[in-house]
Amino acid sequence: MKRLSWLLLILLLTCLLSLAACDTGVDVSGEESTTANEITTLAATESTTPLETKAVTKETESATETESHTVHIHVYDRKDTDKTYLSSEADCTSAALYYYSCECGECGEKTFADGEPVHVFDQENTDVDYLKYEATCQKAATYYYSCKCGERGMGTFQTGSLKPHDYTASVVNPTCNAEGYTIYSCDCGYSYKGNQKQQTYDHDFHREYVEHDGVLHGAYVCSKCSLEAIEHGNADGTLGSESNCKYYVTGKYYVTDDYIDRGDYEIVIYGKGAMPDFDAEWHPLWHDYLSYAKKITIAEGITTIGAYAFYDSNSEAVVEYVISDTVKTIKPYALGLKTYKLVLGASVQRIEYNAIYYAISDQMWRVYLPKSVTYIDNMARGTFFYEGSAEEFYKIKTRLYSDVVPLKEFFEGRDVYGIYVYVNAEDINDSENNLNLGS
């Protein structure tokens, strides 16, 4: 009983001390202060039973371990501008925002601003307020880049279409020895020629003596352009009493040391209307120059190339034909000198009997036919390029014995030799457009 009384007294004192500590909020410490643990230990010490002492000691150790474990509380008060804590980058209205962080590195939810606002000039605004240069014929319109807030930057971009050239037309009139044209020029420096006009060939010939190799020779010289025509070529002569056509011949025809230097003749027919017809007996006045001719020009204004106009069965000359777009008819045997390439004028309609036969008697020589052709009396051996379609080509009329029939009927069922026709083509390499005539 005496031992139990002591235990009750100790417990009562312990409770009183605990209540006193809770009421005052003051820790009980110092040499004279006795803590609950010490009282508990004391009570356990005074206990005489080993089991009771062991239980009290274990409770004391558990309480001490709990008090020694510290819990960390985050405090978000650090302003770290590392990109790890970036909330939003700076723009044209606000600085960059970062999250506050704890000293342990943990990121908070509240943000703080750092730096200055930054404009981003990436907007392509084509309003007039951002226009730097208007469009020209060389460059598109130039604008300043802008920020989404409307602020204008310094960099530029180009957009839109070029402005059309502003042309000024200057007319160069044709002369007796040069073609005319209109030149269209823009202030930017670009120009082009258009509205070509063939030379007039309206020479003003006068008979003069000219010197060649120290010897004077008679010739006809144009007072406008100084062109020298052959005296014996009847320069500026007319072709028949009712014809408005004229001609002249240029080239070499000089007598030096009893030697006649001749050749490189160019025969020009000019004027208005149709050339007269000739025949094997009545030769044209330029007939003597055909054997050494190199070029024959049928100028603008001539509508018909007369029969036997350039025919010489004994000539081996290979010439260049220049046929104007006013020519509509080529009479029989008209083009009787050979050529490697025959380009007919854009208005030619009728090619009469053997009109081009002797000019292209070799199948490898080429003839370029315009869409205007409606009649070809006979197809010579050669390579033809027709600017229309196959259907249009086959509708061209030709003579089959005494009848006039379409070329389609002429070729059907026949084994055609040496005639090659290409449509919508300018070169034999365009094999897909070869009509492959014959059976």
PDB file of N, CA, C and O in Angstrom, residues 113-168:
ATOM      1  N   ALA A 113       7.471  39.864 -62.930  1.00  0.00           N
ATOM      2  CA  ALA A 113       7.949  40.356 -64.231  1.00  0.00           C
ATOM      3  C   ALA A 113       9.432  40.697 -64.141  1.00  0.00           C
ATOM      4  O   ALA A 113       9.929  41.146 -63.108  1.00  0.00           O
ATOM      5  N   ASP A 114      10.127  40.510 -65.272  1.00  0.00           N
ATOM      6  CA  ASP A 114      11.547  40.843 -65.318  1.00  0.00           C
ATOM      7  C   ASP A 114      11.896  41.334 -66.726  1.00  0.00           C
ATOM      8  O   ASP A 114      11.466  40.752 -67.724  1.00  0.00           O
ATOM      9  N   GLY A 115      12.682  42.372 -66.865  1.00  0.00           N
ATOM     10  CA  GLY A 115      13.105  42.910 -68.156  1.00  0.00           C
ATOM     11  C   GLY A 115      12.119  43.927 -68.702  1.00  0.00           C
ATOM     12  O   GLY A 115      11.269  44.457 -67.977  1.00  0.00           O
ATOM     13  N   GLU A 116      12.211  44.191 -70.018  1.00  0.00           N
ATOM     14  CA  GLU A 116      11.385  45.173 -70.691  1.00  0.00           C
ATOM     15  C   GLU A 116      10.534  44.495 -71.760  1.00  0.00           C
ATOM     16  O   GLU A 116      10.880  43.423 -72.260  1.00  0.00           O
ATOM     17  N   PRO A 117       9.405  45.122 -72.141  1.00  0.00           N
ATOM     18  CA  PRO A 117       8.609  44.582 -73.257  1.00  0.00           C
ATOM     19  C   PRO A 117       9.447  44.550 -74.537  1.00  0.00           C
ATOM     20  O   PRO A 117      10.327  45.372 -74.753  1.00  0.00           O
ATOM     21  N   VAL A 118       9.170  43.577 -75.451  1.00  0.00           N
ATOM     22  CA  VAL A 118       9.935  43.395 -76.687  1.00  0.00           C
ATOM     23  C   VAL A 118       8.963  43.292 -77.867  1.00  0.00           C
ATOM     24  O   VAL A 118       8.070  42.444 -77.867  1.00  0.00           O
ATOM     25  N   HIS A 119       9.154  44.176 -78.906  1.00  0.00           N
ATOM     26  CA  HIS A 119       8.348  44.083 -80.125  1.00  0.00           C
ATOM     27  C   HIS A 119       8.887  42.960 -81.012  1.00  0.00           C
ATOM     28  O   HIS A 119      10.101  42.801 -81.151  1.00  0.00           O
ATOM     29  N   VAL A 120       7.988  42.224 -81.640  1.00  0.00           N
ATOM     30  CA  VAL A 120       8.355  41.186 -82.600  1.00  0.00           C
ATOM     31  C   VAL A 120       7.787  41.598 -83.958  1.00  0.00           C
ATOM     32  O   VAL A 120       6.570  41.562 -84.176  1.00  0.00           O
ATOM     33  N   PHE A 121       8.673  42.006 -84.871  1.00  0.00           N
ATOM     34  CA  PHE A 121       8.231  42.534 -86.165  1.00  0.00           C
ATOM     35  C   PHE A 121       8.180  41.384 -87.182  1.00  0.00           C
ATOM     36  O   PHE A 121       9.119  41.161 -87.953  1.00  0.00           O
ATOM     37  N   ASP A 122       7.081  40.661 -87.159  1.00  0.00           N
ATOM     38  CA  ASP A 122       6.905  39.529 -88.063  1.00  0.00           C
ATOM     39  C   ASP A 122       5.586  39.577 -88.818  1.00  0.00           C
ATOM     40  O   ASP A 122       5.217  38.631 -89.509  1.00  0.00           O
ATOM     41  N   GLN A 123       4.867  40.671 -88.727  1.00  0.00           N
ATOM     42  CA  GLN A 123       3.572  40.801 -89.379  1.00  0.00           C
ATOM     43  C   GLN A 123       3.731  41.442 -90.757  1.00  0.00           C
ATOM     44  O   GLN A 123       4.401  42.458 -90.903  1.00  0.00           O
ATOM     45  N   GLU A 124       3.127  40.814 -91.785  1.00  0.00           N
ATOM     46  CA  GLU A 124       3.161  41.365 -93.148  1.00  0.00           C
ATOM     47  C   GLU A 124       1.840  42.079 -93.420  1.00  0.00           C
ATOM     48  O   GLU A 124       0.907  41.526 -94.000  1.00  0.00           O
ATOM     49  N   ASN A 125       1.794  43.315 -93.004  1.00  0.00           N
ATOM     50  CA  ASN A 125       0.593  44.133 -93.154  1.00  0.00           C
ATOM     51  C   ASN A 125       0.745  45.012 -94.382  1.00  0.00           C
ATOM     52  O   ASN A 125       1.721  45.760 -94.502  1.00  0.00           O
ATOM     53  N   THR A 126      -0.217  44.925 -95.297  1.00  0.00           N
ATOM     54  CA  THR A 126      -0.123  45.683 -96.553  1.00  0.00           C
ATOM     55  C   THR A 126      -0.998  46.932 -96.556  1.00  0.00           C
ATOM     56  O   THR A 126      -1.340  47.450 -97.615  1.00  0.00           O
ATOM     57  N   ASP A 127      -1.346  47.414 -95.367  1.00  0.00           N
ATOM     58  CA  ASP A 127      -2.048  48.696 -95.307  1.00  0.00           C
ATOM     59  C   ASP A 127      -1.125  49.814 -95.764  1.00  0.00           C
ATOM     60  O   ASP A 127       0.107  49.704 -95.683  1.00  0.00           O
ATOM     61  N   VAL A 128      -1.713  50.895 -96.222  1.00  0.00           N
ATOM     62  CA  VAL A 128      -0.927  51.999 -96.770  1.00  0.00           C
ATOM     63  C   VAL A 128       0.011  52.599 -95.720  1.00  0.00           C
ATOM     64  O   VAL A 128       1.053  53.176 -96.055  1.00  0.00           O
ATOM     65  N   ASP A 129      -0.328  52.448 -94.435  1.00  0.00           N
ATOM     66  CA  ASP A 129       0.526  53.006 -93.372  1.00  0.00           C
ATOM     67  C   ASP A 129       1.892  52.330 -93.325  1.00  0.00           C
ATOM     68  O   ASP A 129       2.833  52.890 -92.750  1.00  0.00           O
ATOM     69  N   TYR A 130       1.996  51.140 -93.887  1.00  0.00           N
ATOM     70  CA  TYR A 130       3.252  50.401 -93.840  1.00  0.00           C
ATOM     71  C   TYR A 130       3.955  50.371 -95.204  1.00  0.00           C
ATOM     72  O   TYR A 130       4.969  49.701 -95.359  1.00  0.00           O
ATOM     73  N   LEU A 131       3.426  51.123 -96.166  1.00  0.00           N
ATOM     74  CA  LEU A 131       4.008  51.147 -97.510  1.00  0.00           C
ATOM     75  C   LEU A 131       5.292  51.965 -97.525  1.00  0.00           C
ATOM     76  O   LEU A 131       5.325  53.104 -97.066  1.00  0.00           O
ATOM     77  N   LYS A 132       6.362  51.380 -98.063  1.00  0.00           N
ATOM     78  CA  LYS A 132       7.622  52.104 -98.239  1.00  0.00           C
ATOM     79  C   LYS A 132       7.778  52.589 -99.673  1.00  0.00           C
ATOM     80  O   LYS A 132       8.048  53.748 -99.913  1.00  0.00           O
ATOM     81  N   TYR A 133       7.621  51.650-100.647  1.00  0.00           N
ATOM     82  CA  TYR A 133       7.702  52.012-102.064  1.00  0.00           C
ATOM     83  C   TYR A 133       6.534  51.386-102.798  1.00  0.00           C
ATOM     84  O   TYR A 133       6.198  50.219-102.571  1.00  0.00           O
ATOM     85  N   GLU A 134       5.945  52.135-103.689  1.00  0.00           N
ATOM     86  CA  GLU A 134       4.898  51.588-104.537  1.00  0.00           C
ATOM     87  C   GLU A 134       5.501  50.651-105.582  1.00  0.00           C
ATOM     88  O   GLU A 134       6.694  50.714-105.872  1.00  0.00           O
ATOM     89  N   ALA A 135       4.659  49.783-106.145  1.00  0.00           N
ATOM     90  CA  ALA A 135       5.120  48.858-107.173  1.00  0.00           C
ATOM     91  C   ALA A 135       5.568  49.607-108.416  1.00  0.00           C
ATOM     92  O   ALA A 135       5.026  50.657-108.759  1.00  0.00           O
ATOM     93  N   THR A 136       6.583  49.089-109.076  1.00  0.00           N
ATOM     94  CA  THR A 136       7.053  49.615-110.349  1.00  0.00           C
ATOM     95  C   THR A 136       7.019  48.480-111.371  1.00  0.00           C
ATOM     96  O   THR A 136       6.631  47.361-111.057  1.00  0.00           O
ATOM     97  N   CYS A 137       7.467  48.764-112.587  1.00  0.00           N
ATOM     98  CA  CYS A 137       7.491  47.721-113.609  1.00  0.00           C
ATOM     99  C   CYS A 137       8.644  46.751-113.403  1.00  0.00           C
ATOM    100  O   CYS A 137       8.762  45.756-114.122  1.00  0.00           O
ATOM    101  N   GLN A 138       9.502  47.026-112.407  1.00  0.00           N
ATOM    102  CA  GLN A 138      10.630  46.146-112.123  1.00  0.00           C
ATOM    103  C   GLN A 138      10.529  45.459-110.768  1.00  0.00           C
ATOM    104  O   GLN A 138      11.075  44.380-110.581  1.00  0.00           O
ATOM    105  N   LYS A 139       9.834  46.102-109.804  1.00  0.00           N
ATOM    106  CA  LYS A 139       9.744  45.547-108.458  1.00  0.00           C
ATOM    107  C   LYS A 139       8.313  45.629-107.952  1.00  0.00           C
ATOM    108  O   LYS A 139       7.576  46.558-108.279  1.00  0.00           O
ATOM    109  N   ALA A 140       7.951  44.649-107.127  1.00  0.00           N
ATOM    110  CA  ALA A 140       6.647  44.683-106.473  1.00  0.00           C
ATOM    111  C   ALA A 140       6.657  45.737-105.368  1.00  0.00           C
ATOM    112  O   ALA A 140       7.704  46.275-105.005  1.00  0.00           O
ATOM    113  N   ALA A 141       5.486  46.041-104.817  1.00  0.00           N
ATOM    114  CA  ALA A 141       5.386  47.028-103.743  1.00  0.00           C
ATOM    115  C   ALA A 141       6.173  46.562-102.518  1.00  0.00           C
ATOM    116  O   ALA A 141       6.224  45.368-102.208  1.00  0.00           O
ATOM    117  N   THR A 142       6.803  47.516-101.820  1.00  0.00           N
ATOM    118  CA  THR A 142       7.627  47.220-100.649  1.00  0.00           C
ATOM    119  C   THR A 142       6.950  47.777 -99.398  1.00  0.00           C
ATOM    120  O   THR A 142       6.561  48.948 -99.367  1.00  0.00           O
ATOM    121  N   TYR A 143       6.828  46.933 -98.364  1.00  0.00           N
ATOM    122  CA  TYR A 143       6.189  47.322 -97.102  1.00  0.00           C
ATOM    123  C   TYR A 143       7.141  47.052 -95.932  1.00  0.00           C
ATOM    124  O   TYR A 143       8.019  46.188 -96.021  1.00  0.00           O
ATOM    125  N   TYR A 144       6.904  47.797 -94.818  1.00  0.00           N
ATOM    126  CA  TYR A 144       7.633  47.540 -93.574  1.00  0.00           C
ATOM    127  C   TYR A 144       6.958  46.396 -92.814  1.00  0.00           C
ATOM    128  O   TYR A 144       5.721  46.312 -92.766  1.00  0.00           O
ATOM    129  N   TYR A 145       7.768  45.518 -92.218  1.00  0.00           N
ATOM    130  CA  TYR A 145       7.216  44.548 -91.272  1.00  0.00           C
ATOM    131  C   TYR A 145       6.678  45.298 -90.065  1.00  0.00           C
ATOM    132  O   TYR A 145       7.165  46.375 -89.714  1.00  0.00           O
ATOM    133  N   SER A 146       5.687  44.726 -89.400  1.00  0.00           N
ATOM    134  CA  SER A 146       5.112  45.364 -88.222  1.00  0.00           C
ATOM    135  C   SER A 146       4.939  44.347 -87.108  1.00  0.00           C
ATOM    136  O   SER A 146       5.012  43.133 -87.319  1.00  0.00           O
ATOM    137  N   CYS A 147       4.719  44.887 -85.900  1.00  0.00           N
ATOM    138  CA  CYS A 147       4.432  44.062 -84.728  1.00  0.00           C
ATOM    139  C   CYS A 147       2.920  43.877 -84.638  1.00  0.00           C
ATOM    140  O   CYS A 147       2.150  44.671 -85.194  1.00  0.00           O
ATOM    141  N   LYS A 148       2.485  42.864 -83.925  1.00  0.00           N
ATOM    142  CA  LYS A 148       1.049  42.625 -83.825  1.00  0.00           C
ATOM    143  C   LYS A 148       0.327  43.753 -83.097  1.00  0.00           C
ATOM    144  O   LYS A 148      -0.888  43.903 -83.239  1.00  0.00           O
ATOM    145  N   CYS A 149       1.094  44.570 -82.375  1.00  0.00           N
ATOM    146  CA  CYS A 149       0.490  45.715 -81.699  1.00  0.00           C
ATOM    147  C   CYS A 149       0.306  46.890 -82.640  1.00  0.00           C
ATOM    148  O   CYS A 149      -0.334  47.880 -82.291  1.00  0.00           O
ATOM    149  N   GLY A 150       0.888  46.792 -83.868  1.00  0.00           N
ATOM    150  CA  GLY A 150       0.772  47.869 -84.839  1.00  0.00           C
ATOM    151  C   GLY A 150       2.037  48.676 -85.022  1.00  0.00           C
ATOM    152  O   GLY A 150       2.144  49.452 -85.977  1.00  0.00           O
ATOM    153  N   GLU A 151       3.031  48.492 -84.143  1.00  0.00           N
ATOM    154  CA  GLU A 151       4.286  49.222 -84.262  1.00  0.00           C
ATOM    155  C   GLU A 151       4.998  48.827 -85.552  1.00  0.00           C
ATOM    156  O   GLU A 151       5.026  47.658 -85.925  1.00  0.00           O
ATOM    157  N   ARG A 152       5.565  49.784 -86.281  1.00  0.00           N
ATOM    158  CA  ARG A 152       6.248  49.522 -87.542  1.00  0.00           C
ATOM    159  C   ARG A 152       7.731  49.292 -87.308  1.00  0.00           C
ATOM    160  O   ARG A 152       8.386  50.029 -86.577  1.00  0.00           O
ATOM    161  N   GLY A 153       8.289  48.250 -87.941  1.00  0.00           N
ATOM    162  CA  GLY A 153       9.700  47.948 -87.815  1.00  0.00           C
ATOM    163  C   GLY A 153      10.524  48.585 -88.916  1.00  0.00           C
ATOM    164  O   GLY A 153      10.042  49.420 -89.688  1.00  0.00           O
ATOM    165  N   MET A 154      11.773  48.164 -89.022  1.00  0.00           N
ATOM    166  CA  MET A 154      12.680  48.702 -90.033  1.00  0.00           C
ATOM    167  C   MET A 154      12.829  47.764 -91.224  1.00  0.00           C
ATOM    168  O   MET A 154      13.139  48.201 -92.334  1.00  0.00           O
ATOM    169  N   GLY A 155      12.646  46.462 -91.011  1.00  0.00           N
ATOM    170  CA  GLY A 155      12.776  45.507 -92.105  1.00  0.00           C
ATOM    171  C   GLY A 155      11.625  45.611 -93.087  1.00  0.00           C
ATOM    172  O   GLY A 155      10.538  46.117 -92.749  1.00  0.00           O
ATOM    173  N   THR A 156      11.829  45.155 -94.310  1.00  0.00           N
ATOM    174  CA  THR A 156      10.815  45.267 -95.352  1.00  0.00           C
ATOM    175  C   THR A 156      10.596  43.926 -96.053  1.00  0.00           C
ATOM    176  O   THR A 156      11.419  43.032 -95.975  1.00  0.00           O
ATOM    177  N   PHE A 157       9.486  43.836 -96.765  1.00  0.00           N
ATOM    178  CA  PHE A 157       9.164  42.687 -97.599  1.00  0.00           C
ATOM    179  C   PHE A 157       8.444  43.201 -98.850  1.00  0.00           C
ATOM    180  O   PHE A 157       7.893  44.306 -98.857  1.00  0.00           O
ATOM    181  N   GLN A 158       8.476  42.390 -99.913  1.00  0.00           N
ATOM    182  CA  GLN A 158       7.812  42.753-101.164  1.00  0.00           C
ATOM    183  C   GLN A 158       6.656  41.805-101.427  1.00  0.00           C
ATOM    184  O   GLN A 158       6.748  40.606-101.142  1.00  0.00           O
ATOM    185  N   THR A 159       5.595  42.327-101.986  1.00  0.00           N
ATOM    186  CA  THR A 159       4.432  41.507-102.280  1.00  0.00           C
ATOM    187  C   THR A 159       3.628  42.153-103.394  1.00  0.00           C
ATOM    188  O   THR A 159       3.790  43.334-103.694  1.00  0.00           O
ATOM    189  N   GLY A 160       2.775  41.351-104.030  1.00  0.00           N
ATOM    190  CA  GLY A 160       1.918  41.873-105.082  1.00  0.00           C
ATOM    191  C   GLY A 160       2.539  41.744-106.463  1.00  0.00           C
ATOM    192  O   GLY A 160       3.611  41.169-106.645  1.00  0.00           O
ATOM    193  N   SER A 161       1.875  42.284-107.449  1.00  0.00           N
ATOM    194  CA  SER A 161       2.293  42.191-108.848  1.00  0.00           C
ATOM    195  C   SER A 161       3.104  43.407-109.257  1.00  0.00           C
ATOM    196  O   SER A 161       3.025  44.470-108.635  1.00  0.00           O
ATOM    197  N   LEU A 162       3.885  43.208-110.331  1.00  0.00           N
ATOM    198  CA  LEU A 162       4.618  44.332-110.898  1.00  0.00           C
ATOM    199  C   LEU A 162       3.657  45.259-111.623  1.00  0.00           C
ATOM    200  O   LEU A 162       2.614  44.837-112.129  1.00  0.00           O
ATOM    201  N   LYS A 163       4.007  46.482-111.680  1.00  0.00           N
ATOM    202  CA  LYS A 163       3.219  47.462-112.409  1.00  0.00           C
ATOM    203  C   LYS A 163       3.529  47.323-113.898  1.00  0.00           C
ATOM    204  O   LYS A 163       4.673  47.077-114.277  1.00  0.00           O
ATOM    205  N   PRO A 164       2.528  47.424-114.776  1.00  0.00           N
ATOM    206  CA  PRO A 164       2.810  47.315-116.219  1.00  0.00           C
ATOM    207  C   PRO A 164       3.788  48.392-116.678  1.00  0.00           C
ATOM    208  O   PRO A 164       3.862  49.485-116.105  1.00  0.00           O
ATOM    209  N   HIS A 165       4.573  48.041-117.707  1.00  0.00           N
ATOM    210  CA  HIS A 165       5.478  49.031-118.285  1.00  0.00           C
ATOM    211  C   HIS A 165       4.682  50.203-118.842  1.00  0.00           C
ATOM    212  O   HIS A 165       3.580  50.035-119.377  1.00  0.00           O
ATOM    213  N   ASP A 166       5.242  51.369-118.719  1.00  0.00           N
ATOM    214  CA  ASP A 166       4.636  52.585-119.276  1.00  0.00           C
ATOM    215  C   ASP A 166       5.414  52.941-120.537  1.00  0.00           C
ATOM    216  O   ASP A 166       6.465  53.583-120.475  1.00  0.00           O
ATOM    217  N   TYR A 167       4.882  52.490-121.681  1.00  0.00           N
ATOM    218  CA  TYR A 167       5.635  52.600-122.927  1.00  0.00           C
ATOM    219  C   TYR A 167       5.415  53.944-123.610  1.00  0.00           C
ATOM    220  O   TYR A 167       4.317  54.508-123.584  1.00  0.00           O
ATOM    221  N   THR A 168       6.484  54.393-124.240  1.00  0.00           N
ATOM    222  CA  THR A 168       6.433  55.517-125.169  1.00  0.00           C
ATOM    223  C   THR A 168       6.802  54.974-126.547  1.00  0.00           C
ATOM    224  O   THR A 168       7.830  54.312-126.702  1.00  0.00           O
TER     225      THR A 168
END
